[in-house]
CSV table of C-alpha atoms in Angstrom, one decimal:
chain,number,residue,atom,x,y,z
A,1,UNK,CA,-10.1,-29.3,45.4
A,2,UNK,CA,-10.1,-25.9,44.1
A,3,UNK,CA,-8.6,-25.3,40.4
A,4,UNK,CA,-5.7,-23.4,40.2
A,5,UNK,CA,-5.3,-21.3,37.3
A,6,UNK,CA,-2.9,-22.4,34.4
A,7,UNK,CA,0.5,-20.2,34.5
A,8,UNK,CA,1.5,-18.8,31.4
A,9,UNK,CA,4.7,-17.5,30.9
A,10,UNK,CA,5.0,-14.1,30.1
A,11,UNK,CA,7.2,-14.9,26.4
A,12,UNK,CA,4.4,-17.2,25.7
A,13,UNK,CA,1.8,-13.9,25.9
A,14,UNK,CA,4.4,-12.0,24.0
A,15,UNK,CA,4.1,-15.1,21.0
A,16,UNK,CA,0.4,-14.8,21.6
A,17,UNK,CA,0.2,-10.6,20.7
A,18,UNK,CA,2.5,-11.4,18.0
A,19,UNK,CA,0.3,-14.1,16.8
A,20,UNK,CA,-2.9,-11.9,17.2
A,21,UNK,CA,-1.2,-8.8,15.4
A,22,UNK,CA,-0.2,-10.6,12.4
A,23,UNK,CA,-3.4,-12.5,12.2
A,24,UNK,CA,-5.2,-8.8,11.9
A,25,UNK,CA,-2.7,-7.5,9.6
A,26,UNK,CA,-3.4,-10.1,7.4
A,27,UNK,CA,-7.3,-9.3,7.6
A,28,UNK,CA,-6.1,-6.0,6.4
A,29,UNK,CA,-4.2,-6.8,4.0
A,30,UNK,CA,-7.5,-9.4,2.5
A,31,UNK,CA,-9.9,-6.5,3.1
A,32,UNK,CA,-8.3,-4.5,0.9
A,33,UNK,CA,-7.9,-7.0,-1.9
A,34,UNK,CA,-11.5,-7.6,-1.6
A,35,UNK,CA,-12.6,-4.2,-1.8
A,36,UNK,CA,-14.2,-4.8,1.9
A,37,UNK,CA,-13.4,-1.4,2.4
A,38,UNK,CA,-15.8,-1.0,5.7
A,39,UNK,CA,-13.7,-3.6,7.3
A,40,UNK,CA,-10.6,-2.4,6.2
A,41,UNK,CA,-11.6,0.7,7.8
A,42,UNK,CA,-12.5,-0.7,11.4
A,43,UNK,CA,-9.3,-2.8,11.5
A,44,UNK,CA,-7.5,0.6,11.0
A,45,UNK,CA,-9.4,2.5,13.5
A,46,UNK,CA,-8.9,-0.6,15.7
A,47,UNK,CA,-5.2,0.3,16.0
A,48,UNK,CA,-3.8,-2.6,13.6
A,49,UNK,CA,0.1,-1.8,12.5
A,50,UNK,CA,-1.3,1.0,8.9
A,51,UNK,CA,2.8,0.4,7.8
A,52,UNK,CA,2.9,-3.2,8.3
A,53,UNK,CA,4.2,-4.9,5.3
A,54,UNK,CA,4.0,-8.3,2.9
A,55,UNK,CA,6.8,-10.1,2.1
A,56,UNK,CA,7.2,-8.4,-1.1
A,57,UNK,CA,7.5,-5.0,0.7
A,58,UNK,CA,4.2,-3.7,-0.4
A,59,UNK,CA,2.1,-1.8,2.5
A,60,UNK,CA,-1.7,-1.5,3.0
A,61,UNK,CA,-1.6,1.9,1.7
A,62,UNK,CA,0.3,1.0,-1.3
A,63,UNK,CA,-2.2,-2.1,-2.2
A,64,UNK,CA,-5.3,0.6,-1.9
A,65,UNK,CA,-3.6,3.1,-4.2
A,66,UNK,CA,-3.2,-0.2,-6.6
A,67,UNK,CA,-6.9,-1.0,-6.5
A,68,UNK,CA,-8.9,-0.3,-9.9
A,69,UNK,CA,-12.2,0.0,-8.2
A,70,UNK,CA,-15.8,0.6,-9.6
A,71,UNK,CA,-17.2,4.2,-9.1
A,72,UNK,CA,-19.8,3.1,-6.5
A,73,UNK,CA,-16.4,2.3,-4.3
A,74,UNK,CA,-14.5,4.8,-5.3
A,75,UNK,CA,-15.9,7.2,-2.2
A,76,UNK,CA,-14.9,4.3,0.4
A,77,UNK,CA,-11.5,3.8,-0.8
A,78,UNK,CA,-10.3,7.1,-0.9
A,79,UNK,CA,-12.3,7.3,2.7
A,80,UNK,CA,-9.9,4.3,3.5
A,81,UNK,CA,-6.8,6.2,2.5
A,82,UNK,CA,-7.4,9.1,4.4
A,83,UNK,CA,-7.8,6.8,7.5
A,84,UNK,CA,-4.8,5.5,7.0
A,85,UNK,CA,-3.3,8.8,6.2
A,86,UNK,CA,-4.8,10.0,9.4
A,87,UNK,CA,-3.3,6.9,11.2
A,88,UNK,CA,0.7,8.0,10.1
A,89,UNK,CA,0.8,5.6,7.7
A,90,UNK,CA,3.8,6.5,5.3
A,91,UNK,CA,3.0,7.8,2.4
A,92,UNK,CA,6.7,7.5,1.1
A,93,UNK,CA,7.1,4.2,1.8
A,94,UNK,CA,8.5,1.6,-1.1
A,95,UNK,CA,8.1,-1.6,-2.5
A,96,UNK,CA,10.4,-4.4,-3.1
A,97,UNK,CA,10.6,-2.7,-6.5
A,98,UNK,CA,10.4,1.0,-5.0
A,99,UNK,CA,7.4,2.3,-5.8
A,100,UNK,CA,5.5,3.9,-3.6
A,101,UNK,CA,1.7,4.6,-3.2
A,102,UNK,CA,2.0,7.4,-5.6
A,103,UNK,CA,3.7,5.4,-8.2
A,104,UNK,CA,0.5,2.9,-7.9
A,105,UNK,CA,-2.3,5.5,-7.8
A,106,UNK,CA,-0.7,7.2,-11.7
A,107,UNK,CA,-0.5,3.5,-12.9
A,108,UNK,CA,-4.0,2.8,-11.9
A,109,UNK,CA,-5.1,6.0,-13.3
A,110,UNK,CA,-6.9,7.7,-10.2
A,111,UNK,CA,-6.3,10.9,-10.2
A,112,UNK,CA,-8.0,11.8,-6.9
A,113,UNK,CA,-6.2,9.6,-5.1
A,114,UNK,CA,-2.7,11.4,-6.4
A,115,UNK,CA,-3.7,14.5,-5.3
A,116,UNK,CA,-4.7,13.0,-2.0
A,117,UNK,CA,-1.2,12.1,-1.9
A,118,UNK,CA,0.4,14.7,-3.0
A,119,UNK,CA,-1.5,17.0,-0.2
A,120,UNK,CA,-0.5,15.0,2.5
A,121,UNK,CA,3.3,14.7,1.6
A,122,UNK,CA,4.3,12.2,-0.8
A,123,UNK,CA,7.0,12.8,-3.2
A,124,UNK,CA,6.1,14.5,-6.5
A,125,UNK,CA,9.4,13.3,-8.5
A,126,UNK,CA,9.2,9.7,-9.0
A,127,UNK,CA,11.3,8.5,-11.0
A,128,UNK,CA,10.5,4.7,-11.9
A,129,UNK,CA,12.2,2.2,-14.0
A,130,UNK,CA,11.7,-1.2,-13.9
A,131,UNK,CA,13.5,-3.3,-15.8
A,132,UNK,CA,13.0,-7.0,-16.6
A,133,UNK,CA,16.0,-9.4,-16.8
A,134,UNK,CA,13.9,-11.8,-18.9
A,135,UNK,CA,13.2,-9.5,-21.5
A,136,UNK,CA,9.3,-9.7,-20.7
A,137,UNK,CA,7.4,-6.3,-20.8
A,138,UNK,CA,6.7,-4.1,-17.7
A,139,UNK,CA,5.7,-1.0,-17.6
A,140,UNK,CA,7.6,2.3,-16.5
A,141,UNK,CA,6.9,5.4,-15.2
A,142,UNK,CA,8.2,9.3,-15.0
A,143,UNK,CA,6.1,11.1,-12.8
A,144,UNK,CA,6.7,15.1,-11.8
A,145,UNK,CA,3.9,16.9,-10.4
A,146,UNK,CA,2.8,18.7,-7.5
A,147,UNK,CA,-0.8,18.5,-8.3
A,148,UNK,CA,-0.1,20.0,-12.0
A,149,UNK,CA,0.3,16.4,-13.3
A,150,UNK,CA,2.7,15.1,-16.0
A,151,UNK,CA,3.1,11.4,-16.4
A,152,UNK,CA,4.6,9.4,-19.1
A,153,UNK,CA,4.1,5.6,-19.2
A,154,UNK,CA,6.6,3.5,-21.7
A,155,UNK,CA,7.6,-0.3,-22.1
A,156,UNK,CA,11.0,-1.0,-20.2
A,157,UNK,CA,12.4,-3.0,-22.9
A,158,UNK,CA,11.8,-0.2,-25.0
A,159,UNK,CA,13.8,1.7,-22.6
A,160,UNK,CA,16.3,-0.8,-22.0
A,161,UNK,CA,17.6,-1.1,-25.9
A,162,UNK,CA,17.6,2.4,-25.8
A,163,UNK,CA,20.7,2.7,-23.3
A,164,UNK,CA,22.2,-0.4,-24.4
């Protein structure tokens, strides 16, 4: 007797892709935290979702700009930006706390990776204040610049006494 081949239903393909897509999203996402930047690279050339994002609203592109990475990576992540640059990723795009990959490249002090940025569109005025409701520290930025850079960096408690 001759096998016939298992019918799948179409919706449970459609679970599948999902399945598969997330699964690669999250390699992204782990590249990136791991400074695998090679990887990170062929799953973005491979087509996975560059504006994807984590629970926490927080895109691949945002997570690279929030790297502090060693000088011998440096090269490959701002390789890995322009990929995903290249790829439409939005370079607007905000947090769960609204900063955007801008906001992360000043706070980790890269300045290549702001005018990288900058050149391909994002916003030059951020203003950011984050406040905590538990009175803990957090830090706060005012950015304006449009590649002639002026950042100020402050404690939002500070801040927060201030208009009280």
């Amino acid at each position: 007797m001759k096998r016939r081949p298992a019918k799948v239903n179409s919706l449970d393909n459609v679970y599948i892709n999902e399945f598969v897509k997330r699964q690669l999203e999250g390699k992204l996402f782990r590249a990136i935290l791991d400074h695998k930047f090679k990887l990170a690279r062929i799953l973005v050339e491979g087509d996975v979702d560059v504006n994807c994002r984590l629970r926490t609203g927080v895109t691949p592109l945002i997570l690279i700009c929030d790297q502090k990475v060693e000088d011998h990576l440096r090269r490959m992540q701002l390789h890995l930006v322009r990929s995903l640059i290249n790829r439409n990723a939005d370079v607007n795009a905000k947090d769960n706390f609204g900063r955007t990959a801008l906001t992360y490249a000043f706070l980790s002090g890269d300045l290549q990776l702001v005018r990288v940025l900058e050149l391909h569109g994002s916003s030059s005025w951020i203003w950011d204040v984050n406040v905590s409701f538990y009175r803990q520290a957090r830090e706060s930025v005012l950015i304006i610049s449009d590649l002639n850079i002026h950042f100020h960096r402050w404690n939002s408690n500070d801040f927060a006494k201030e208009i009280h």
